[in-house]
Short mmCIF file of C-alpha atoms in Angstrom, two decimals:
data_model
loop_
_atom_site.label_atom_id
_atom_site.label_comp_id
_atom_site.label_asym_id
_atom_site.label_seq_id
_atom_site.Cartn_x
_atom_site.Cartn_y
_atom_site.Cartn_z
CA UNK A 1 -36.66 10.84 9.62
CA UNK A 2 -32.94 10.74 9.29
CA UNK A 3 -32.54 9.60 6.06
CA UNK A 4 -35.28 11.71 4.63
CA UNK A 5 -33.68 14.72 6.57
CA UNK A 6 -30.11 14.07 5.12
CA UNK A 7 -31.67 13.56 1.70
CA UNK A 8 -33.40 16.72 1.65
CA UNK A 9 -30.08 18.32 2.73
CA UNK A 10 -28.06 16.52 0.05
CA UNK A 11 -30.53 17.47 -2.66
CA UNK A 12 -30.21 21.18 -1.44
CA UNK A 13 -26.08 21.29 -1.46
CA UNK A 14 -26.22 20.05 -5.08
CA UNK A 15 -27.71 23.21 -6.27
CA UNK A 16 -26.14 25.47 -3.71
CA UNK A 17 -24.40 28.27 -6.15
CA UNK A 18 -22.60 29.76 -3.00
CA UNK A 19 -19.40 28.17 -2.00
CA UNK A 20 -19.38 29.80 1.47
CA UNK A 21 -22.99 28.13 2.04
CA UNK A 22 -21.92 24.47 0.42
CA UNK A 23 -18.98 24.43 2.60
CA UNK A 24 -21.04 25.16 5.65
CA UNK A 25 -23.84 22.55 4.70
CA UNK A 26 -21.05 20.21 3.54
CA UNK A 27 -19.42 20.35 7.18
CA UNK A 28 -23.11 19.49 8.90
CA UNK A 29 -23.84 16.85 6.54
CA UNK A 30 -20.09 14.79 7.28
CA UNK A 31 -20.64 15.60 11.01
CA UNK A 32 -24.19 13.84 10.50
CA UNK A 33 -25.40 17.18 12.66
CA UNK A 34 -29.04 16.08 12.81
CA UNK A 35 -29.88 19.00 15.13
CA UNK A 36 -28.55 21.79 13.31
CA UNK A 37 -29.91 20.44 9.97
CA UNK A 38 -33.26 19.83 10.96
CA UNK A 39 -33.14 23.49 12.58
CA UNK A 40 -32.30 24.70 8.81
CA UNK A 41 -34.85 22.10 6.80
CA UNK A 42 -37.79 22.38 9.32
CA UNK A 43 -39.64 24.43 6.72
CA UNK A 44 -38.61 27.49 4.77
CA UNK A 45 -38.52 31.21 5.37
CA UNK A 46 -42.00 32.30 4.82
CA UNK A 47 -42.56 35.37 2.62
CA UNK A 48 -44.80 37.94 4.24
CA UNK A 49 -45.49 41.66 3.87
CA UNK A 50 -42.32 42.43 5.12
CA UNK A 51 -40.69 40.01 2.77
CA UNK A 52 -38.02 37.86 3.87
CA UNK A 53 -35.81 38.34 7.02
CA UNK A 54 -33.31 35.59 8.69
CA UNK A 55 -30.00 34.60 9.56
CA UNK A 56 -27.67 34.02 7.03
CA UNK A 57 -26.49 30.49 6.56
CA UNK A 58 -27.07 27.36 4.78
CA UNK A 59 -30.63 25.84 4.11
CA UNK A 60 -34.43 26.88 3.29
CA UNK A 61 -34.63 28.28 7.02
CA UNK A 62 -31.89 30.73 6.28
CA UNK A 63 -31.14 33.63 4.05
CA UNK A 64 -28.94 32.61 1.40
CA UNK A 65 -28.24 32.69 -2.27
CA UNK A 66 -30.61 30.10 -2.89
CA UNK A 67 -33.86 30.98 -1.17
CA UNK A 68 -32.81 34.54 -2.61
CA UNK A 69 -32.85 33.16 -6.31
CA UNK A 70 -36.23 31.26 -5.50
CA UNK A 71 -37.78 34.64 -4.13
CA UNK A 72 -36.84 36.45 -7.26
CA UNK A 73 -38.08 33.77 -9.83
CA UNK A 74 -41.50 33.72 -7.38
CA UNK A 75 -41.76 37.77 -7.48
CA UNK A 76 -40.81 37.57 -11.48
CA UNK A 77 -43.71 35.00 -11.81
CA UNK A 78 -46.44 36.89 -9.64
CA UNK A 79 -45.30 40.37 -11.75
CA UNK A 80 -45.60 38.52 -14.88
CA UNK A 81 -48.98 36.87 -14.04
CA UNK A 82 -50.49 40.38 -13.01
CA UNK A 83 -49.42 41.83 -16.36
CA UNK A 84 -46.28 43.75 -15.64
CA UNK A 85 -43.95 41.12 -18.22
CA UNK A 86 -41.07 42.95 -19.20
CA UNK A 87 -41.27 45.79 -17.16
CA UNK A 88 -38.50 47.88 -15.48
CA UNK A 89 -37.52 46.37 -11.75
CA UNK A 90 -34.84 48.37 -9.56
CA UNK A 91 -32.80 46.48 -7.01
CA UNK A 92 -31.00 48.56 -4.13
CA UNK A 93 -28.90 46.56 -1.34
CA UNK A 94 -27.29 47.77 2.03
CA UNK A 95 -23.99 46.75 3.35
CA UNK A 96 -24.65 43.52 5.35
CA UNK A 97 -22.70 40.67 4.59
CA UNK A 98 -24.08 39.06 1.10
CA UNK A 99 -26.38 42.14 0.38
CA UNK A 100 -24.64 42.57 -2.67
CA UNK A 101 -24.80 39.01 -3.98
CA UNK A 102 -28.31 38.97 -3.30
CA UNK A 103 -28.81 42.03 -5.28
CA UNK A 104 -26.71 40.54 -8.39
CA UNK A 105 -28.71 37.42 -8.26
CA UNK A 106 -32.07 39.29 -8.16
CA UNK A 107 -30.75 40.99 -11.24
CA UNK A 108 -29.67 37.93 -13.15
CA UNK A 109 -33.18 36.06 -12.49
CA UNK A 110 -35.23 39.38 -13.16
CA UNK A 111 -33.28 39.65 -16.57
CA UNK A 112 -33.57 36.00 -17.25
CA UNK A 113 -37.21 36.12 -16.70
CA UNK A 114 -37.53 38.89 -19.50
CA UNK A 115 -37.71 42.21 -17.03
CA UNK A 116 -35.42 45.09 -17.32
CA UNK A 117 -33.59 44.89 -14.33
CA UNK A 118 -31.60 48.11 -13.03
CA UNK A 119 -29.24 48.04 -9.85
CA UNK A 120 -28.51 51.10 -7.73
CA UNK A 121 -24.60 52.31 -8.17
CA UNK A 122 -23.33 50.97 -4.53
CA UNK A 123 -25.05 50.36 -1.29
CA UNK A 124 -27.24 53.22 -0.62
CA UNK A 125 -30.20 53.81 1.96
CA UNK A 126 -33.46 51.97 1.49
CA UNK A 127 -35.09 55.63 0.99
CA UNK A 128 -33.21 55.83 -2.51
CA UNK A 129 -34.54 52.84 -3.64
CA UNK A 130 -37.98 53.55 -2.73
CA UNK A 131 -37.47 56.55 -4.27
CA UNK A 132 -36.28 55.14 -7.80
CA UNK A 133 -39.01 52.82 -7.92
CA UNK A 134 -41.34 55.87 -8.50
CA UNK A 135 -38.65 58.10 -9.93
CA UNK A 136 -38.20 55.32 -12.99
CA UNK A 137 -41.60 53.82 -13.48
CA UNK A 138 -40.74 50.39 -12.24
CA UNK A 139 -43.20 47.66 -12.05
CA UNK A 140 -41.32 46.76 -8.84
CA UNK A 141 -38.24 47.34 -6.52
CA UNK A 142 -36.17 45.11 -4.25
CA UNK A 143 -34.31 46.47 -1.15
CA UNK A 144 -31.95 43.67 -0.06
CA UNK A 145 -31.36 44.93 3.83
CA UNK A 146 -32.06 43.40 7.56
CA UNK A 147 -32.51 47.34 8.64
CA UNK A 148 -31.51 47.13 12.27
CA UNK A 149 -31.44 43.58 12.94
CA UNK A 150 -28.26 41.88 14.41
CA UNK A 151 -25.13 41.45 12.20
CA UNK A 152 -25.83 37.71 11.43
CA UNK A 153 -29.25 38.44 9.62
CA UNK A 154 -30.35 39.95 6.31
CA UNK A 155 -33.62 40.52 4.24
CA UNK A 156 -35.27 40.87 1.17
CA UNK A 157 -38.17 43.82 0.95
CA UNK A 158 -40.36 44.40 -2.13
CA UNK A 159 -41.84 47.38 -3.35
CA UNK A 160 -44.47 47.32 -6.14
CA UNK A 161 -44.84 49.83 -8.71
CA UNK A 162 -46.57 52.44 -6.49
CA UNK A 163 -43.27 52.83 -4.83
CA UNK A 164 -45.09 51.44 -1.32
CA UNK A 165 -44.00 48.39 0.30
CA UNK A 166 -46.03 45.22 -0.38
CA UNK A 167 -49.38 44.36 1.54
CA UNK A 168 -51.97 41.56 1.37
CA UNK A 169 -52.98 39.73 -0.70
CA UNK A 170 -49.45 40.66 -3.12
CA UNK A 171 -47.54 38.87 -0.35
CA UNK A 172 -49.55 35.65 -0.26
CA UNK A 173 -49.45 35.60 -4.26
CA UNK A 174 -45.29 35.74 -4.45
CA UNK A 175 -45.44 33.48 -1.56
CA UNK A 176 -47.50 30.66 -3.56
CA UNK A 177 -45.07 31.67 -6.88
CA UNK A 178 -42.14 30.79 -4.67
CA UNK A 179 -43.68 27.67 -3.47
CA UNK A 180 -44.07 26.35 -6.84
CA UNK A 181 -40.62 26.49 -7.73
CA UNK A 182 -39.22 22.97 -7.12
CA UNK A 183 -35.40 23.33 -8.46
CA UNK A 184 -33.05 26.25 -8.99
CA UNK A 185 -32.27 24.40 -12.33
CA UNK A 186 -35.14 25.70 -14.20
CA UNK A 187 -34.35 29.65 -13.31
CA UNK A 188 -32.73 31.06 -16.10
CA UNK A 189 -29.69 33.52 -14.68
CA UNK A 190 -27.66 35.08 -17.16
CA UNK A 191 -24.23 36.77 -16.36
CA UNK A 192 -24.81 40.40 -17.49
CA UNK A 193 -28.14 41.78 -19.36
CA UNK A 194 -28.96 44.24 -16.54
CA UNK A 195 -28.02 47.88 -16.06
CA UNK A 196 -25.95 49.32 -13.14
CA UNK A 197 -27.26 52.91 -12.51
CA UNK A 198 -25.25 55.95 -12.32
CA UNK A 199 -25.30 58.47 -9.78
CA UNK A 200 -27.78 60.46 -11.31
CA UNK A 201 -30.21 58.33 -9.45
CA UNK A 202 -28.76 59.92 -6.08
CA UNK A 203 -28.81 62.93 -7.63
CA UNK A 204 -32.50 63.42 -8.23
CA UNK A 205 -33.25 61.91 -4.80
CA UNK A 206 -31.10 64.69 -3.25
CA UNK A 207 -32.87 67.08 -5.52
CA UNK A 208 -36.18 66.21 -3.87
CA UNK A 209 -34.52 66.18 -0.33
CA UNK A 210 -34.25 70.07 -0.80
CA UNK A 211 -38.23 70.22 -1.38
CA UNK A 212 -38.82 69.10 2.23
CA UNK A 213 -37.70 72.51 3.86
CA UNK A 214 -39.03 75.93 3.61
CA UNK A 215 -37.11 77.84 1.14
CA UNK A 216 -36.42 81.02 3.63
CA UNK A 217 -36.03 78.62 6.90
CA UNK A 218 -33.04 79.17 9.12
CA UNK A 219 -30.26 76.68 8.97
CA UNK A 220 -28.41 77.15 11.85
CA UNK A 221 -28.83 74.00 14.12
CA UNK A 222 -25.73 72.02 14.71
CA UNK A 223 -25.78 68.16 14.95
CA UNK A 224 -23.92 65.53 15.58
CA UNK A 225 -24.26 62.47 13.59
CA UNK A 226 -24.14 58.91 13.79
CA UNK A 227 -24.63 56.21 10.75
CA UNK A 228 -24.89 53.29 13.04
CA UNK A 229 -22.27 51.45 10.85
CA UNK A 230 -24.60 51.64 8.19
CA UNK A 231 -25.07 53.25 4.63
CA UNK A 232 -26.62 56.61 5.75
CA UNK A 233 -23.37 58.77 6.03
CA UNK A 234 -22.76 59.88 2.35
CA UNK A 235 -26.32 60.70 1.58
CA UNK A 236 -26.93 62.54 4.63
CA UNK A 237 -23.93 64.31 4.72
CA UNK A 238 -24.85 65.54 0.86
CA UNK A 239 -28.21 66.29 1.96
CA UNK A 240 -27.29 68.34 4.87
CA UNK A 241 -24.70 70.26 2.64
CA UNK A 242 -27.03 71.01 -0.40
CA UNK A 243 -29.37 72.64 2.62
CA UNK A 244 -26.95 74.78 3.90
CA UNK A 245 -26.79 73.79 7.49
CA UNK A 246 -23.39 73.49 9.16
CA UNK A 247 -21.57 70.24 8.79
CA UNK A 248 -22.44 67.39 11.15
CA UNK A 249 -19.96 66.06 13.64
CA UNK A 250 -19.71 62.50 12.79
CA UNK A 251 -19.19 59.44 15.38
CA UNK A 252 -16.11 58.32 13.44
CA UNK A 253 -16.14 55.18 15.15
CA UNK A 254 -19.73 53.86 13.44
CA UNK A 255 -19.57 56.47 10.29
CA UNK A 256 -18.54 53.89 7.73
CA UNK A 257 -20.66 50.83 6.89
CA UNK A 258 -19.88 47.62 8.58
CA UNK A 259 -21.65 44.32 8.18
CA UNK A 260 -20.31 43.22 11.78
CA UNK A 261 -21.45 46.47 13.84
CA UNK A 262 -18.65 46.19 16.21
CA UNK A 263 -19.44 49.06 18.78
CA UNK A 264 -23.27 48.15 19.49
CA UNK A 265 -24.80 45.01 20.65
CA UNK A 266 -27.82 45.86 18.31
CA UNK A 267 -27.42 48.25 15.38
CA UNK A 268 -30.66 49.93 16.48
CA UNK A 269 -30.95 53.50 17.95
CA UNK A 270 -33.59 52.36 20.39
CA UNK A 271 -31.56 49.75 21.86
CA UNK A 272 -29.81 50.29 25.14
CA UNK A 273 -26.09 51.54 24.59
CA UNK A 274 -26.62 52.00 20.89
CA UNK A 275 -25.91 55.80 21.58
CA UNK A 276 -23.42 55.73 23.65
CA UNK A 277 -20.66 56.81 21.44
CA UNK A 278 -23.14 59.92 20.14
CA UNK A 279 -23.64 61.07 23.41
CA UNK A 280 -20.15 61.28 24.10
CA UNK A 281 -19.35 63.07 20.97
CA UNK A 282 -22.45 65.41 21.81
CA UNK A 283 -20.66 66.24 25.37
CA UNK A 284 -17.49 67.23 23.65
CA UNK A 285 -18.81 69.38 21.01
CA UNK A 286 -22.38 70.60 22.19
CA UNK A 287 -24.67 70.39 19.48
CA UNK A 288 -27.91 71.48 19.30
CA UNK A 289 -29.26 67.81 18.17
CA UNK A 290 -28.13 64.42 18.00
CA UNK A 291 -29.38 62.32 14.96
CA UNK A 292 -28.88 58.73 14.38
CA UNK A 293 -30.02 56.74 11.20
CA UNK A 294 -30.60 53.15 11.53
CA UNK A 295 -27.94 51.19 8.92
CA UNK A 296 -30.44 51.39 5.77
CA UNK A 297 -31.07 54.70 6.63
CA UNK A 298 -34.69 54.29 6.52
CA UNK A 299 -35.49 55.50 10.53
CA UNK A 300 -34.20 58.62 11.92
CA UNK A 301 -33.69 59.03 15.77
CA UNK A 302 -33.00 62.49 17.52
CA UNK A 303 -31.85 63.15 20.97
CA UNK A 304 -31.44 66.36 22.92
CA UNK A 305 -29.78 68.23 25.76
CA UNK A 306 -32.28 67.74 28.87
CA UNK A 307 -30.95 69.36 32.06
CA UNK A 308 -26.83 68.33 32.23
CA UNK A 309 -27.25 65.34 29.81
CA UNK A 310 -28.56 63.78 26.40
CA UNK A 311 -31.59 61.91 25.96
CA UNK A 312 -33.15 60.39 22.76
CA UNK A 313 -36.50 61.42 22.27
CA UNK A 314 -39.26 58.81 21.78
CA UNK A 315 -40.37 58.15 18.04
CA UNK A 316 -43.79 59.49 19.38
CA UNK A 317 -42.36 62.90 20.56
CA UNK A 318 -40.59 63.58 17.14
CA UNK A 319 -43.46 62.39 15.58
CA UNK A 320 -45.59 65.31 17.22
CA UNK A 321 -42.85 67.57 16.51
CA UNK A 322 -42.47 67.14 12.92
CA UNK A 323 -46.43 67.06 12.71
CA UNK A 324 -46.80 70.47 14.34
CA UNK A 325 -43.85 71.79 12.46
CA UNK A 326 -45.61 71.12 9.29
CA UNK A 327 -49.03 72.56 10.70
CA UNK A 328 -46.81 76.01 11.38
CA UNK A 329 -45.79 75.88 7.77
CA UNK A 330 -49.23 75.59 6.69
CA UNK A 331 -49.30 72.11 5.02
CA UNK A 332 -52.26 70.97 3.69
CA UNK A 333 -53.33 67.07 2.88
CA UNK A 334 -53.65 63.81 5.35
CA UNK A 335 -51.63 63.09 8.45
CA UNK A 336 -51.50 59.52 9.37
CA UNK A 337 -49.92 57.49 12.18
CA UNK A 338 -50.08 53.54 12.98
CA UNK A 339 -52.44 52.30 15.72
CA UNK A 340 -49.43 51.61 18.08
CA UNK A 341 -48.33 55.32 17.85
CA UNK A 342 -49.46 58.25 19.87
CA UNK A 343 -52.68 59.46 19.50
CA UNK A 344 -51.35 63.00 19.87
CA UNK A 345 -50.91 63.59 16.11
CA UNK A 346 -54.70 62.95 15.38
CA UNK A 347 -55.27 65.83 17.73
CA UNK A 348 -52.82 68.20 16.37
CA UNK A 349 -54.40 67.53 12.84
CA UNK A 350 -57.91 68.09 14.05
CA UNK A 351 -57.11 71.27 15.81
CA UNK A 352 -55.59 72.36 12.34
CA UNK A 353 -58.83 71.08 10.48
CA UNK A 354 -56.61 68.19 8.23
CA UNK A 355 -57.94 64.80 8.03
CA UNK A 356 -56.25 62.21 9.93
CA UNK A 357 -55.98 58.26 9.66
CA UNK A 358 -54.93 55.71 11.63
CA UNK A 359 -53.56 52.51 9.95
CA UNK A 360 -52.22 49.08 10.83
CA UNK A 361 -48.53 48.85 12.05
CA UNK A 362 -45.95 49.43 8.99
CA UNK A 363 -45.44 52.12 6.55
CA UNK A 364 -46.85 49.54 3.85
CA UNK A 365 -50.15 50.78 5.35
CA UNK A 366 -49.30 54.44 6.17
CA UNK A 367 -48.36 55.16 2.78
CA UNK A 368 -51.27 54.23 0.75
CA UNK A 369 -53.44 56.67 3.32
CA UNK A 370 -55.80 58.74 0.62
CA UNK A 371 -53.89 62.08 0.03
CA UNK A 372 -50.93 61.87 2.60
CA UNK A 373 -48.97 64.80 3.57
CA UNK A 374 -47.29 63.23 6.66
CA UNK A 375 -47.26 59.94 8.43
CA UNK A 376 -45.17 58.61 11.16
CA UNK A 377 -44.83 55.25 13.28
CA UNK A 378 -43.45 55.27 16.72
CA UNK A 379 -40.77 53.23 16.01
CA UNK A 380 -38.63 56.03 14.74
CA UNK A 381 -40.22 56.11 11.08
CA UNK A 382 -41.15 59.23 9.45
CA UNK A 383 -42.63 59.74 5.95
CA UNK A 384 -42.19 63.94 5.34
CA UNK A 385 -42.19 63.59 1.29
CA UNK A 386 -44.79 61.12 0.18
CA UNK A 387 -44.49 62.54 -3.36
CA UNK A 388 -40.91 61.63 -3.26
CA UNK A 389 -40.67 58.49 -0.95
CA UNK A 390 -43.64 56.47 0.03
CA UNK A 391 -41.85 54.92 2.77
CA UNK A 392 -40.26 55.84 5.69
CA UNK A 393 -36.94 58.08 5.31
CA UNK A 394 -34.34 58.86 7.74
CA UNK A 395 -32.77 61.53 5.72
CA UNK A 396 -35.55 63.76 5.08
CA UNK A 397 -37.03 63.57 8.29
CA UNK A 398 -33.60 64.59 9.93
CA UNK A 399 -33.75 67.67 7.54
CA UNK A 400 -37.05 68.52 8.73
CA UNK A 401 -36.22 68.25 12.37
CA UNK A 402 -33.09 70.11 12.18
CA UNK A 403 -35.50 72.93 10.22
CA UNK A 404 -37.43 73.13 13.19
CA UNK A 405 -34.50 73.26 16.17
CA UNK A 406 -33.10 75.95 13.75
CA UNK A 407 -36.21 77.89 13.77
CA UNK A 408 -36.79 77.30 17.59
CA UNK A 409 -33.17 78.39 18.15
CA UNK A 410 -33.39 81.39 16.20
CA UNK A 411 -36.50 82.12 19.21
CA UNK A 412 -34.14 81.20 21.91
CA UNK A 413 -36.17 77.72 22.56
CA UNK A 414 -35.79 73.99 22.02
CA UNK A 415 -37.52 71.11 21.03
CA UNK A 416 -38.44 70.19 24.35
CA UNK A 417 -39.97 73.74 24.83
CA UNK A 418 -42.08 72.82 21.98
CA UNK A 419 -42.92 69.70 23.44
CA UNK A 420 -44.16 71.82 26.54
CA UNK A 421 -46.42 73.87 24.58
CA UNK A 422 -48.02 70.82 22.93
CA UNK A 423 -48.84 69.01 26.41
CA UNK A 424 -50.41 72.17 27.75
CA UNK A 425 -52.28 72.78 24.17
CA UNK A 426 -53.63 68.75 23.81
CA UNK A 427 -52.91 66.79 27.30
CA UNK A 428 -49.45 65.37 28.25
CA UNK A 429 -49.45 62.13 25.85
CA UNK A 430 -46.76 59.70 27.77
CA UNK A 431 -45.98 56.63 25.84
CA UNK A 432 -43.87 53.30 26.62
CA UNK A 433 -43.37 50.14 25.32
CA UNK A 434 -42.96 46.60 26.93
CA UNK A 435 -40.80 44.48 24.43
CA UNK A 436 -40.00 40.73 25.20
CA UNK A 437 -37.29 39.01 23.03
CA UNK A 438 -38.08 35.12 23.21
CA UNK A 439 -35.83 32.09 21.73
CA UNK A 440 -39.34 30.24 21.67
CA UNK A 441 -41.85 31.45 19.41
CA UNK A 442 -44.87 29.61 21.17
CA UNK A 443 -44.45 31.86 24.23
CA UNK A 444 -45.62 34.76 21.86
CA UNK A 445 -48.72 32.77 20.93
CA UNK A 446 -49.18 31.48 24.56
CA UNK A 447 -49.14 35.30 25.53
CA UNK A 448 -51.68 36.48 22.94
CA UNK A 449 -54.09 33.30 23.73
CA UNK A 450 -54.39 34.01 27.59
CA UNK A 451 -54.94 37.87 27.07
CA UNK A 452 -57.99 36.68 24.57
CA UNK A 453 -59.22 33.76 26.81
CA UNK A 454 -58.93 36.18 29.97
CA UNK A 455 -59.06 39.75 28.73
CA UNK A 456 -58.14 42.40 31.65
CA UNK A 457 -60.96 44.20 33.33
CA UNK A 458 -58.60 46.54 34.55
CA UNK A 459 -54.80 47.89 34.41
CA UNK A 460 -53.08 50.20 36.57
CA UNK A 461 -56.13 50.44 38.41
CA UNK A 462 -58.06 52.13 35.44
CA UNK A 463 -61.26 50.42 34.40
CA UNK A 464 -60.74 48.65 30.47
CA UNK A 465 -63.71 50.61 28.73
CA UNK A 466 -63.09 48.40 25.54
CA UNK A 467 -61.00 45.19 24.76
CA UNK A 468 -60.81 44.50 20.64
CA UNK A 469 -59.04 41.50 19.15
CA UNK A 470 -57.59 42.77 16.13
CA UNK A 471 -57.51 39.50 14.50
CA UNK A 472 -61.28 40.10 13.63
CA UNK A 473 -60.91 43.64 11.70
CA UNK A 474 -62.01 46.73 13.53
CA UNK A 475 -63.72 49.65 12.07
CA UNK A 476 -61.81 50.18 8.88
CA UNK A 477 -58.54 48.25 9.71
CA UNK A 478 -57.90 45.05 8.08
CA UNK A 479 -57.58 41.85 10.26
CA UNK A 480 -54.25 41.71 12.25
CA UNK A 481 -52.91 39.75 15.05
CA UNK A 482 -53.15 42.08 17.84
CA UNK A 483 -55.29 43.33 20.99
CA UNK A 484 -56.42 46.95 21.82
CA UNK A 485 -57.49 47.88 25.39
CA UNK A 486 -59.02 51.36 25.90
CA UNK A 487 -59.03 52.57 29.41
CA UNK A 488 -60.24 55.65 31.00
CA UNK A 489 -57.15 57.96 29.80
CA UNK A 490 -55.02 55.08 28.47
CA UNK A 491 -54.32 53.02 25.71
CA UNK A 492 -52.68 49.46 25.53
CA UNK A 493 -51.87 47.49 22.28
CA UNK A 494 -50.08 43.92 22.27
CA UNK A 495 -49.00 42.35 19.19
CA UNK A 496 -46.06 40.06 18.07
CA UNK A 497 -43.28 41.70 15.99
CA UNK A 498 -43.43 41.34 12.07
CA UNK A 499 -39.38 41.36 12.09
CA UNK A 500 -38.13 39.83 15.10
CA UNK A 501 -38.75 37.26 17.77
CA UNK A 502 -40.49 39.60 19.90
CA UNK A 503 -43.80 40.53 21.73
CA UNK A 504 -44.25 44.00 21.61
CA UNK A 505 -47.23 46.00 24.16
CA UNK A 506 -47.38 49.71 23.31
CA UNK A 507 -48.81 51.79 26.25
CA UNK A 508 -50.18 55.51 26.03
CA UNK A 509 -51.39 57.75 29.01
CA UNK A 510 -53.11 61.05 28.48
CA UNK A 511 -52.90 63.47 31.32
CA UNK A 512 -54.54 67.08 30.93
CA UNK A 513 -52.70 69.86 32.04
CA UNK A 514 -53.77 73.61 32.44
CA UNK A 515 -50.56 75.46 32.40
CA UNK A 516 -46.89 74.60 32.25
CA UNK A 517 -46.53 74.88 35.82
CA UNK A 518 -48.47 71.74 35.87
CA UNK A 519 -46.24 69.61 33.74
CA UNK A 520 -43.68 68.19 36.55
CA UNK A 521 -46.43 66.86 38.60
CA UNK A 522 -48.37 65.37 35.12
CA UNK A 523 -45.21 63.83 34.13
CA UNK A 524 -44.79 61.80 37.53
CA UNK A 525 -48.43 60.80 37.04
CA UNK A 526 -47.67 59.29 33.69
CA UNK A 527 -44.29 57.63 34.71
CA UNK A 528 -46.10 56.09 37.83
CA UNK A 529 -49.18 54.91 35.44
CA UNK A 530 -46.79 53.43 32.61
CA UNK A 531 -45.04 51.54 35.15
CA UNK A 532 -47.90 49.99 36.67
CA UNK A 533 -49.20 49.42 33.50
CA UNK A 534 -46.31 47.08 32.24
CA UNK A 535 -46.46 45.39 35.91
CA UNK A 536 -50.16 44.51 35.06
CA UNK A 537 -49.99 43.76 31.62
CA UNK A 538 -46.90 41.51 32.28
CA UNK A 539 -49.12 39.62 35.16
CA UNK A 540 -51.98 39.17 32.65
CA UNK A 541 -49.98 37.73 29.79
CA UNK A 542 -47.98 35.73 31.89
CA UNK A 543 -44.86 37.01 30.42
#
């Protein structure tokens, strides 16, 4: 075992094109650090529907140039096999460690395989890349980003020519082509031959951002904005300036790209503490809204003044607000949300006579809904311009929520007032999440198995009316690793995260409310029910 491990590590070292990871691997080999080497050579990072994502470092279980070159070559082979030989491939990247190198390697591999590769001009939001795929008529796109993962991670997200992220069976097809690559030496990687796009691609994207707004709408709401050390700031400010909104007040400590994300434990607006600096700025400047993007700016977080202080709206609350706003503007077309999101959007769409569809988790599914006009997911992802960006877009979502806040401000009302209206009209839909981060992935598999073998008959004192194993495919949904419990007035979904070592449990309770006067007691009941659901679910799953 020891000799085999050392032989594999030395073979990898001989081909590694990156001096940083070569030095790192050479140190491990010299020290005969078999534990660390085993962790890096225990398999390969698997290419799935989220592409690749993992910790930076040497070896096939880490994100590095060798892994990226193989991934790019596998993608090129897949595209060629599927009739797209020689087509354009557009590549974008964020400001994380190694992102630019991974983008350049991808461009070189694509050029060497006969494709016309084009790279975005600098680190830009992922939605700009998703837009560019369709705008340029590309056969595929690659975004080098780990979104809101910790600083030590990077990732590789693939879009096909429709501008949507890949879904099965494309992922397994690409993975098979990657697996067939035995050596880097057979992959042509010229030093030039690809195009670096100019500012006109960003200009084309920004021209579309104007189109999400109602031409005559008020543009008065004042915002505090944080880019969370990511790449959103310049594009966000340009979009807001074009729209004629007041210039956002920036959280300066987080405004510029920094791959080490020094002010946050996790660069994700949903994580505790991530919004602290933005709230401090809001207390200083008293804006109407606080808006945050995640580091690649495809997600949008919104916070509002609630009583004496600021609070983040849940993704489900923003999802409902944007849906209601589009309905009030006379939107037509299908609305969609993932199964883990609140059922409120379905009720809003139903009352407006619009088609509504529930999809599996992820914008790769939401974006494929026939005739989509608007789709959202509870994890702060909103698609408000599917004709331009078939993915979540934190820039256009921010414009739309600021337009809504401006309209309400003109009426002397706030986003919280509109949420109250929706609760009275459709019932109070309260959501929460139980999220368990693990070091040992087997704990997640154990919890899922325990729930499958002994499904709960009641949670929070509510009988389980229906228990569905989503891995068998339910209704029109393709099979996925997840479980859904429908209760009397509540719903629970449990699934492993697709991008992080987490077990995620999504909870929703729905409580009818007759008048606004009934809202405080309904909220108190919802909070108690959600806490009780969490407690009982933890016990049932053994987590």
